[in-house]
Tab-separated table of C-alpha atoms and ligand atoms in Angstrom:
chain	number	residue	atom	x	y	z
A	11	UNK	CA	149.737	-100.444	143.458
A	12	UNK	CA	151.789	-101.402	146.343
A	13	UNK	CA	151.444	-99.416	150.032
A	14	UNK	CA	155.453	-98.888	150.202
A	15	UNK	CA	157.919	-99.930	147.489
A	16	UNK	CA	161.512	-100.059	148.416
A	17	UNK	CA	164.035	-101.049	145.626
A	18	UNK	CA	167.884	-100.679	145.776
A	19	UNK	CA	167.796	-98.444	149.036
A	20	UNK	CA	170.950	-97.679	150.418
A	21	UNK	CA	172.462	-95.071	153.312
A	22	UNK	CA	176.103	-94.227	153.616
A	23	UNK	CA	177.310	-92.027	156.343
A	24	UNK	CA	180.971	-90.706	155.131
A	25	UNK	CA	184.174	-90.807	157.309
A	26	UNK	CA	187.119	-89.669	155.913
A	27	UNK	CA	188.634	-93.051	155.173
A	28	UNK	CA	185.970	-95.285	154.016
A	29	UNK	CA	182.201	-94.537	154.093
A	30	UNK	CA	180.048	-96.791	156.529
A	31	UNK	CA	177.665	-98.604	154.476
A	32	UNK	CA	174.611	-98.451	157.042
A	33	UNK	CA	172.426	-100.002	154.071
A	34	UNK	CA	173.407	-101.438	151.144
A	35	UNK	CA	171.219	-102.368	148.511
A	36	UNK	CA	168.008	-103.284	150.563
A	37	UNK	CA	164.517	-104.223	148.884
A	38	UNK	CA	161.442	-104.544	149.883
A	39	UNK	CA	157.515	-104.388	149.197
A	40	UNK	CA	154.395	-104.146	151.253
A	41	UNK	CA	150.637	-104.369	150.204
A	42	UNK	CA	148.040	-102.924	152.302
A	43	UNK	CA	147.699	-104.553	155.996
A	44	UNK	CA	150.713	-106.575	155.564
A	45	UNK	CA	152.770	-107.678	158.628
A	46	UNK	CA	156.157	-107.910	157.656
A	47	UNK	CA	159.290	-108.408	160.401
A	48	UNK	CA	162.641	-107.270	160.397
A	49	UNK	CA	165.058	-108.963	162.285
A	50	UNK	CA	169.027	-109.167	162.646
A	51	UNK	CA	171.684	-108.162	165.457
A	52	UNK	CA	172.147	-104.785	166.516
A	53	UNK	CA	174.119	-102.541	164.166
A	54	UNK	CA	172.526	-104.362	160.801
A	55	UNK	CA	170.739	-101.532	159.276
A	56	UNK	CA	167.021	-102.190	160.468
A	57	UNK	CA	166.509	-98.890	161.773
A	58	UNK	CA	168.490	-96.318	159.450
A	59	UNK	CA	166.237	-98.413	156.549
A	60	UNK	CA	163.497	-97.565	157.854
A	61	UNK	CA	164.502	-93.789	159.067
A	62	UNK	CA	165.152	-93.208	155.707
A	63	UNK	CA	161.472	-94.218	154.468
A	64	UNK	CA	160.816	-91.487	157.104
A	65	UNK	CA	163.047	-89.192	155.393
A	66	UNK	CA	164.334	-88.839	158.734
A	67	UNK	CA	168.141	-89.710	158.138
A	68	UNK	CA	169.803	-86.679	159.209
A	69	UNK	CA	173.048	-84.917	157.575
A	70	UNK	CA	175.971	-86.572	157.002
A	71	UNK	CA	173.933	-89.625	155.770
A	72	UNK	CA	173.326	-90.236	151.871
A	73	UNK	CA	169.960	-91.942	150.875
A	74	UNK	CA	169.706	-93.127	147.458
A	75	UNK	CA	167.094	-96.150	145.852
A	76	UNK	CA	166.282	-96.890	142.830
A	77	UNK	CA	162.805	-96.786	143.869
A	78	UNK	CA	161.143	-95.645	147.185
A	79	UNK	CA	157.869	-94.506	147.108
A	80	UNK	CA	154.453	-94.743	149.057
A	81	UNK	CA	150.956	-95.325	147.201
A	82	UNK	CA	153.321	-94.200	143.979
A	83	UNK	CA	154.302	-91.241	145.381
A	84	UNK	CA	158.151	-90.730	145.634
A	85	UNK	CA	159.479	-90.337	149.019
A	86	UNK	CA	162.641	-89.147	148.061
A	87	UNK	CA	161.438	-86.181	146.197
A	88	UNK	CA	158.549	-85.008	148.545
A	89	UNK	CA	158.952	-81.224	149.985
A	90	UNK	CA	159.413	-80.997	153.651
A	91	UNK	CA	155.581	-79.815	153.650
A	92	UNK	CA	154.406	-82.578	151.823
A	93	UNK	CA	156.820	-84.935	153.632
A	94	UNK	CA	155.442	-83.496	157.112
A	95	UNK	CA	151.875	-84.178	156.270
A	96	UNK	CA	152.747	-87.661	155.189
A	97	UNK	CA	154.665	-89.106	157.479
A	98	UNK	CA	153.048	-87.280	160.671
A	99	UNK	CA	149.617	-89.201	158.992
A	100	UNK	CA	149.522	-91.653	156.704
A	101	UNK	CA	153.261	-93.181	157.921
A	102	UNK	CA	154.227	-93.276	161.466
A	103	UNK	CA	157.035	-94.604	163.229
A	104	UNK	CA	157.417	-95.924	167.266
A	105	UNK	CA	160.426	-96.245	168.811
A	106	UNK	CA	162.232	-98.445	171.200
A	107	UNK	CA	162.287	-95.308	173.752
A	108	UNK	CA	158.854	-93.139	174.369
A	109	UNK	CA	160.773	-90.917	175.608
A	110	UNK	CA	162.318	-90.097	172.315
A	111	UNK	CA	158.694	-88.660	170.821
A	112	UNK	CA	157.310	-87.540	173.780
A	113	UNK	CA	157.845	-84.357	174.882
A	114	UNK	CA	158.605	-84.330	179.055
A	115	UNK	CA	157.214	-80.405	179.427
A	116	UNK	CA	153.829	-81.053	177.995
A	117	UNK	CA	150.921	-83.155	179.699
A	118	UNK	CA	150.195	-86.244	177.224
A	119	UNK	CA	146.487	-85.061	176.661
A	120	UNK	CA	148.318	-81.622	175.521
A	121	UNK	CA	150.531	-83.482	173.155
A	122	UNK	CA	147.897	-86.183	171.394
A	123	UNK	CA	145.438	-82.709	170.996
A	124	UNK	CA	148.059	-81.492	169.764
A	125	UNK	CA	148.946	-83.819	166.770
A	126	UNK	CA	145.097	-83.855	165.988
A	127	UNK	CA	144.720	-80.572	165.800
A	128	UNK	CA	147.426	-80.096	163.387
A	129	UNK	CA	146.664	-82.741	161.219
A	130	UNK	CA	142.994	-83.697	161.647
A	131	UNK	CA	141.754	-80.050	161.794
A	132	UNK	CA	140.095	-80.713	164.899
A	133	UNK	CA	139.158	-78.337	167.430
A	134	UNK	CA	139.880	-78.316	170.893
A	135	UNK	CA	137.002	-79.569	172.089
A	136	UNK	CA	137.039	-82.538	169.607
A	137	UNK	CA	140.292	-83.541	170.015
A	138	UNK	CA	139.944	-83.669	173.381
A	139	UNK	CA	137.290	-86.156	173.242
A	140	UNK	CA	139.110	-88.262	170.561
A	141	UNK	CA	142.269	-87.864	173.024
A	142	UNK	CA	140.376	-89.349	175.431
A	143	UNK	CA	139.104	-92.464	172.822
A	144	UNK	CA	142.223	-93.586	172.009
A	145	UNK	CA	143.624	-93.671	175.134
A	146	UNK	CA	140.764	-95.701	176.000
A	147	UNK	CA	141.896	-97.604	172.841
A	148	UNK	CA	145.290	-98.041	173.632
A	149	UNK	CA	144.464	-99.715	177.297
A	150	UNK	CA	144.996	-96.958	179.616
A	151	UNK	CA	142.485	-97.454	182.410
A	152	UNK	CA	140.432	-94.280	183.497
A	153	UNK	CA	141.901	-91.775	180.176
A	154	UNK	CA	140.577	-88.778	181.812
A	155	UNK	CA	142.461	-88.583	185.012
A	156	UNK	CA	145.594	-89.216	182.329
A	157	UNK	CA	145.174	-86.022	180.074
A	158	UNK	CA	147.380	-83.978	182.825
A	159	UNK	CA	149.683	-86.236	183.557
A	160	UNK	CA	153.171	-85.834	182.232
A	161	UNK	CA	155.529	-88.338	180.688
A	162	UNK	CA	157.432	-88.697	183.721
A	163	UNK	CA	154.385	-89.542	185.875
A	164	UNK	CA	153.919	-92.744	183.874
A	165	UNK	CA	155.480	-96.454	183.835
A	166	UNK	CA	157.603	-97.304	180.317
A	167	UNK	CA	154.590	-99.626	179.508
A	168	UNK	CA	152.144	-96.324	180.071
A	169	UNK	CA	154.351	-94.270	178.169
A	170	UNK	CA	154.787	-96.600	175.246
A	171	UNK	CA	150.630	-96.911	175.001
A	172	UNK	CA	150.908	-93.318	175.055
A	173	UNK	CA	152.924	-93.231	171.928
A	174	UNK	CA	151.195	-96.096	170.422
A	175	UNK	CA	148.048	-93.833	170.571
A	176	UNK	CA	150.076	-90.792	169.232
A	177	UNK	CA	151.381	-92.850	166.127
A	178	UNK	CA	147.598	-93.755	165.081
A	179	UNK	CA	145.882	-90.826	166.077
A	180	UNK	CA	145.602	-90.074	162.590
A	181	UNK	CA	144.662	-93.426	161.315
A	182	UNK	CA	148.281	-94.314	159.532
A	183	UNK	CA	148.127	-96.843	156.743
A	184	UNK	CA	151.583	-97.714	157.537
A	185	UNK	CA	152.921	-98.445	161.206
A	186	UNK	CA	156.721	-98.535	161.211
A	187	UNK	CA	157.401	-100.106	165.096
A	188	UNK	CA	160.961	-99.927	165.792
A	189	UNK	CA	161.624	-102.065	168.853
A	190	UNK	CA	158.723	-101.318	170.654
A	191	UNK	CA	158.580	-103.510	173.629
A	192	UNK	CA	162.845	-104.194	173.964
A	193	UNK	CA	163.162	-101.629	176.952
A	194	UNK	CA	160.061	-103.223	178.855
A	195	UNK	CA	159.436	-106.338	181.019
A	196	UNK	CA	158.213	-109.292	179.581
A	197	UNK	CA	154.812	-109.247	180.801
A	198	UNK	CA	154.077	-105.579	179.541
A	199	UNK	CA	156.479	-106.394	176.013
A	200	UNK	CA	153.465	-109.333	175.609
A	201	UNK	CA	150.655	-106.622	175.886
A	202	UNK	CA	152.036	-103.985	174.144
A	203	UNK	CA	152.385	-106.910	171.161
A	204	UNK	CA	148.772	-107.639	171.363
A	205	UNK	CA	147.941	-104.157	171.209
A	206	UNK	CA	150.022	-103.680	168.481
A	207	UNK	CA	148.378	-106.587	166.304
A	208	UNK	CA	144.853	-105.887	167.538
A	209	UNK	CA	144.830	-102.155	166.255
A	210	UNK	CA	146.520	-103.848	163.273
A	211	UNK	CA	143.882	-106.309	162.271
A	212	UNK	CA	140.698	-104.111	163.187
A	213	UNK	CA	142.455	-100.623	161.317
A	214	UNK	CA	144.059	-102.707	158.041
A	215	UNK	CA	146.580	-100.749	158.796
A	216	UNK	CA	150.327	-102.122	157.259
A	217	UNK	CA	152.960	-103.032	159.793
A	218	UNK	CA	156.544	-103.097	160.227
A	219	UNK	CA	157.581	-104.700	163.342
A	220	UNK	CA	161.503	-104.013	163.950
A	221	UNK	CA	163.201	-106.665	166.427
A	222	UNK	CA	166.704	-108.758	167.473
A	223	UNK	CA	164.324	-110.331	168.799
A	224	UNK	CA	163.176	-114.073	166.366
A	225	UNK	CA	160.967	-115.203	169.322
A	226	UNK	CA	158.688	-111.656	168.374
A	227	UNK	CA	158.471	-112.173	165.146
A	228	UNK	CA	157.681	-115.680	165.328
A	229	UNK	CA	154.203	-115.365	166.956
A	230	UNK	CA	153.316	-111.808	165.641
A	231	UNK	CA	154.083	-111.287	161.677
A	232	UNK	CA	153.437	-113.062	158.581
A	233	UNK	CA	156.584	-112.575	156.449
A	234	UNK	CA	160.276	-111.683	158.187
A	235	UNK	CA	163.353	-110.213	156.018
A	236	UNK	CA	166.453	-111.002	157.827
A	237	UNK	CA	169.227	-108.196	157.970
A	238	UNK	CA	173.069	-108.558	158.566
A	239	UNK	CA	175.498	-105.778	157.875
A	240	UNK	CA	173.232	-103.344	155.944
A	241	UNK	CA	171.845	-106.071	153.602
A	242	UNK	CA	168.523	-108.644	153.596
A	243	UNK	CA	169.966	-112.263	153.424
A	244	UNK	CA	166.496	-113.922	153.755
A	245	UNK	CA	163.129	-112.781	153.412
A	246	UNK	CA	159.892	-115.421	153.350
A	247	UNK	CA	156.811	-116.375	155.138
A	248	UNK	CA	157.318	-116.701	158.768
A	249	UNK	CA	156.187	-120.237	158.934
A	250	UNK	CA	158.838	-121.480	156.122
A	251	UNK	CA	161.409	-119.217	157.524
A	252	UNK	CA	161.127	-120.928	160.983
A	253	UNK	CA	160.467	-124.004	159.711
A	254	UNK	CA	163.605	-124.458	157.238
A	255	UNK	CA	165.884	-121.136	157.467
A	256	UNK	CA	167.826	-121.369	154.160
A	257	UNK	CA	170.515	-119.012	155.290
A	258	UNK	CA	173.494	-119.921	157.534
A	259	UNK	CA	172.612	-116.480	159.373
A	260	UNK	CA	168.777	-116.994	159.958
A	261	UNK	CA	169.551	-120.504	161.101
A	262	UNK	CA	172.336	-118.853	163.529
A	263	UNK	CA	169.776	-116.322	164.564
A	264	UNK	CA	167.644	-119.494	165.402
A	265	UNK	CA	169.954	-121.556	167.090
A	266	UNK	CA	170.566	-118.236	169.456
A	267	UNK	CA	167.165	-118.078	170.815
A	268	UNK	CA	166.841	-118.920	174.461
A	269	UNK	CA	164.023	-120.996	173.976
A	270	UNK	CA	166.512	-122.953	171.144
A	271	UNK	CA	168.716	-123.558	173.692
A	272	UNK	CA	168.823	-126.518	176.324
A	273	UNK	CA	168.415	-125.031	179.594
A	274	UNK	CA	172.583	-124.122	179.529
A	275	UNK	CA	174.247	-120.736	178.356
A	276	UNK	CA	172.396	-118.857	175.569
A	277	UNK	CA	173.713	-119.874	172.496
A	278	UNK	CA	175.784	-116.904	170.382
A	279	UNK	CA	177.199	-116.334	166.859
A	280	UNK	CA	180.452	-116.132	167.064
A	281	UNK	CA	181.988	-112.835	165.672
A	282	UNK	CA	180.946	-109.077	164.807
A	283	UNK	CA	178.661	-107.487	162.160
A	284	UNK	CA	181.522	-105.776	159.829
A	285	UNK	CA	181.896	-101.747	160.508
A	286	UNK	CA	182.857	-99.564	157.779
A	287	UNK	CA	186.417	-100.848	157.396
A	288	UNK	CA	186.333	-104.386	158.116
A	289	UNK	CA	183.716	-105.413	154.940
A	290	UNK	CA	184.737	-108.538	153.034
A	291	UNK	CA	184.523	-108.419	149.325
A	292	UNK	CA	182.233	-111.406	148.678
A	293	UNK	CA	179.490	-112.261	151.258
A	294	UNK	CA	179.250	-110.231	154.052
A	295	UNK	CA	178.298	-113.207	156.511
A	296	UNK	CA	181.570	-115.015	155.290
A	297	UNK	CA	183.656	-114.133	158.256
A	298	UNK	CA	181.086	-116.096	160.858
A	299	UNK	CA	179.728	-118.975	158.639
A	300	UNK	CA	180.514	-122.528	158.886
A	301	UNK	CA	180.334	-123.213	155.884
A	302	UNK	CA	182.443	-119.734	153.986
A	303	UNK	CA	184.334	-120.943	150.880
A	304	UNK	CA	187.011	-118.817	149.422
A	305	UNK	CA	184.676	-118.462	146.483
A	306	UNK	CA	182.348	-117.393	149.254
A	307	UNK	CA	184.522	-114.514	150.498
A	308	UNK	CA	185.670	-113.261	147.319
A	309	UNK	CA	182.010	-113.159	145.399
A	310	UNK	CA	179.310	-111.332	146.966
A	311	UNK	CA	176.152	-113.442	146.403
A	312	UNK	CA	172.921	-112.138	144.670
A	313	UNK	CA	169.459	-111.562	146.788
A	314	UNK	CA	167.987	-114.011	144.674
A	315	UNK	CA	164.413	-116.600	144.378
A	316	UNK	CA	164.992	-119.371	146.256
A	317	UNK	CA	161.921	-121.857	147.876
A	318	UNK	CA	159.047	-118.997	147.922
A	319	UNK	CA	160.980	-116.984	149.247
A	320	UNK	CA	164.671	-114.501	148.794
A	321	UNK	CA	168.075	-115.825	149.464
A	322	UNK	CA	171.702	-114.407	149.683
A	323	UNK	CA	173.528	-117.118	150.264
A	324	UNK	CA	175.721	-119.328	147.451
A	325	UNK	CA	174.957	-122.627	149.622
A	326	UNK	CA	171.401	-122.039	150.570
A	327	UNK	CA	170.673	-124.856	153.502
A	328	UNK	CA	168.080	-126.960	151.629
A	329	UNK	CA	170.094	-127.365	148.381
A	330	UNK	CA	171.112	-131.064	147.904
A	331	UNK	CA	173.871	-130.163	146.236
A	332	UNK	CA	175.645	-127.619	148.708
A	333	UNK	CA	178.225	-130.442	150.571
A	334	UNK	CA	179.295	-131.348	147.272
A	335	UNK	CA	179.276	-127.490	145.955
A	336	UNK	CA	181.148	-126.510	149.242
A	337	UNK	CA	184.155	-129.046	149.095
A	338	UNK	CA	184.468	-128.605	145.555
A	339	UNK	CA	185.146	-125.090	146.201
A	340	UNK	CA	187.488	-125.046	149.159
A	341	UNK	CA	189.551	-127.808	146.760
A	342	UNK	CA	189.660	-125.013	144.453
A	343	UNK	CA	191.253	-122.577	146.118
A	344	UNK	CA	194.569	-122.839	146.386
A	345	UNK	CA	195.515	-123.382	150.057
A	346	UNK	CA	196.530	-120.425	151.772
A	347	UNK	CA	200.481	-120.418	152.254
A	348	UNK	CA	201.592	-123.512	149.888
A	349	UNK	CA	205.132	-124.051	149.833
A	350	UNK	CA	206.908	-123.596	146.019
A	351	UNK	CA	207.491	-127.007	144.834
A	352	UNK	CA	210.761	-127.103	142.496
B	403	ADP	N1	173.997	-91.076	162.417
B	403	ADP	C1	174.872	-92.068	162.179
B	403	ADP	N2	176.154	-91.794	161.836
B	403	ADP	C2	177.041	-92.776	161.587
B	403	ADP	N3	176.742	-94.098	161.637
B	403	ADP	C3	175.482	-94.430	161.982
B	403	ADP	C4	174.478	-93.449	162.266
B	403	ADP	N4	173.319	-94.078	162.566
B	403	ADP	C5	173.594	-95.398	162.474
B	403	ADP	N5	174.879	-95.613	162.131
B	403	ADP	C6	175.512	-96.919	161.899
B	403	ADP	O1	174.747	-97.630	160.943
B	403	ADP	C7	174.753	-99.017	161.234
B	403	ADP	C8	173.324	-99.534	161.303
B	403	ADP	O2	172.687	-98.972	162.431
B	403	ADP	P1	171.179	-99.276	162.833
B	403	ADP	O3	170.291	-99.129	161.658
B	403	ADP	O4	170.876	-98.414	164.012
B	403	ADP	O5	171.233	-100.807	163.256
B	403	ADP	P2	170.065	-101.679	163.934
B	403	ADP	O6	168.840	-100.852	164.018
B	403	ADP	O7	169.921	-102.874	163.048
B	403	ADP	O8	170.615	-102.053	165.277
B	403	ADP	C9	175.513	-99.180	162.533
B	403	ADP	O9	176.830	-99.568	162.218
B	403	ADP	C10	175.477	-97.794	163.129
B	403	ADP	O10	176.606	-97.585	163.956
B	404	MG	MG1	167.782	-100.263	165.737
């Protein structure tokens, strides 16, 4: 049985014109230990998919799936009790900002004691002592003189161990890391990474590692699903997805990576991720893609096999037969404004 099985999972948040698909339609399924990536601009869905494995997507927002469960149970139809002693255990979630989970008015030896006393049934005493472990764990240097500090009283990089050890205080199976190292500096974003993949590989513990960032995933996970506008358009090993992107997007996301570009102005992709009102019909990408047919922007593609891996894309980058596919269907198309020929 599979850790975490997504299938069909979509949010909507409503507005009184046209709801915002946040996530449309995403899929996805992790084993135990896996290391699986999501990438895509800001605004693509990443994090409201993965606040609503949570359960955390909070009124006006509409989750639905086909399927969403963890070890077989079903997420979507846990009681807040059970869903409170799941997710603060066996799933746990880091975000881009500490400052967001920890709580400034307690001391972070209060607040780690705290979380093992509630779900570990430890006593003070103990959880003290394991407080003091997984600080040790996490790479703060001399945890005791830490227990009294506040939030405030420590670097972001501190602050972000400090969560780190909060999220596997309780051993999670699952690790959902959303952005973890954006709002550090590059040195401490490196660390935090190896910390990240250390605890990782010695728990055999499942991780999601959210990032804009290709040049994370790259070095750190073993499978990446590309997001744009609420939907995966790629998902494969790491190696074949850097290697040969298949989409026009991942290559785009590629080809925008500072260390993809030659020493001049970082490359960009042209364009926005579509809002609630401004979604083509067809495939979502159309608007920004070389290569958009009118077939293209009328006829929203499939996620669908392609080379070991998942593609939405109706002219997939390694296909032989894509130039010939792609003129074939702009001759098609009638052009735009033809003049009426008696
Ligand atoms: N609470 C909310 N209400 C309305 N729209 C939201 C809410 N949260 C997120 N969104 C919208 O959902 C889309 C996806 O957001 P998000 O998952 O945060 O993107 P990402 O994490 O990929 O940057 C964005 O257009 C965002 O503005
Ligand atoms: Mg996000």
């Amino acid at each position: 049985m599979p850790l975490l099985e997504i299938e069909n999972l979509s949010v909507t948040f409503p507005s009184q014109t046209s709801d915002l698909y946040a996530v449309d339609g995403v899929s996805l399924t992790l084993e135990r230990g896996d290391v699986l990536g999501i990438v895509g601009e800001s605004g693509s869905g990443k994090s409201v998919a993965m606040l609503a494995v949570m359960g955390l997507v909070a009124f006006p927002g509409q989750v639905t799936a086909d399927r969403l469960t963890f070890e077989g149970r079903d997420l979507l139809r846990l009681s807040d009790n059970e869903r409170r002693a799941l997710t603060g255990k066996d799933v746990a979630m880091i975000f881009q900002e500490p400052t967001t989970s920890l709580n400034p008015s307690f001391t972070i030896g209060y607040q780690l004691a705290e979380t093992l006393i509630l779900h570990e049934k430890m006593d003070r005493k103990a959880a003290r002592r394991r407080t003091i472990e997984l600080l040790d764990q996490v790479g703060i240097p001399a945890p005791e003189g830490r227990l009294d500090a506040y939030p405030h009283q420590l670097s972001g990089g501190m602050n972000q161990r400090v969560m780190i050890a909060m999220a596997i205080a309780c051993n999670p199976k699952l690790l959902i890391a959303d952005e973890p190292t954006t709002a550090l500096d590059v040195t401490i974003q490196a660390q935090i990474l190896d910390l990240l993949l250390s605890l990782q590989r010695d728990r055999g513990m499942a991780l999601i590692l959210i990032t804009h960032n290709m040049g994370v995933v790259a070095d750190t996970t073993a499978r990446v699903a590309v997001m744009y506008a609420g939907q995966i358009m790629e998902e494969r090993s790491t190696e074949s997805l850097f290697g040969s992107p298949q989409h026009p997007y991942t290559a785009a996301l590629l080809a925008a990576r500072p260390e993809a570009s030659d020493g001049g102005r970082l490359a960009t992709i042209p364009g926005v991720v579509p809002g609630a009102y401004d979604r083509p019909r067809g495939c979502l990408f159309a608007p920004r893609c070389a290569y958009a047919t009118p077939h293209a922007a009328e006829c929203r593609p499939e996620l669908r096999p392609w080379q070991n891996g998942l593609i939405r894309c109706h002219y997939p980058l390694g296909d032989t037969t894509r130039d010939e596919r792609i003129a074939a269907d702009r001759r098609a198309a009638p052009p735009a404004a033809a003049p009426e020929v008696a």
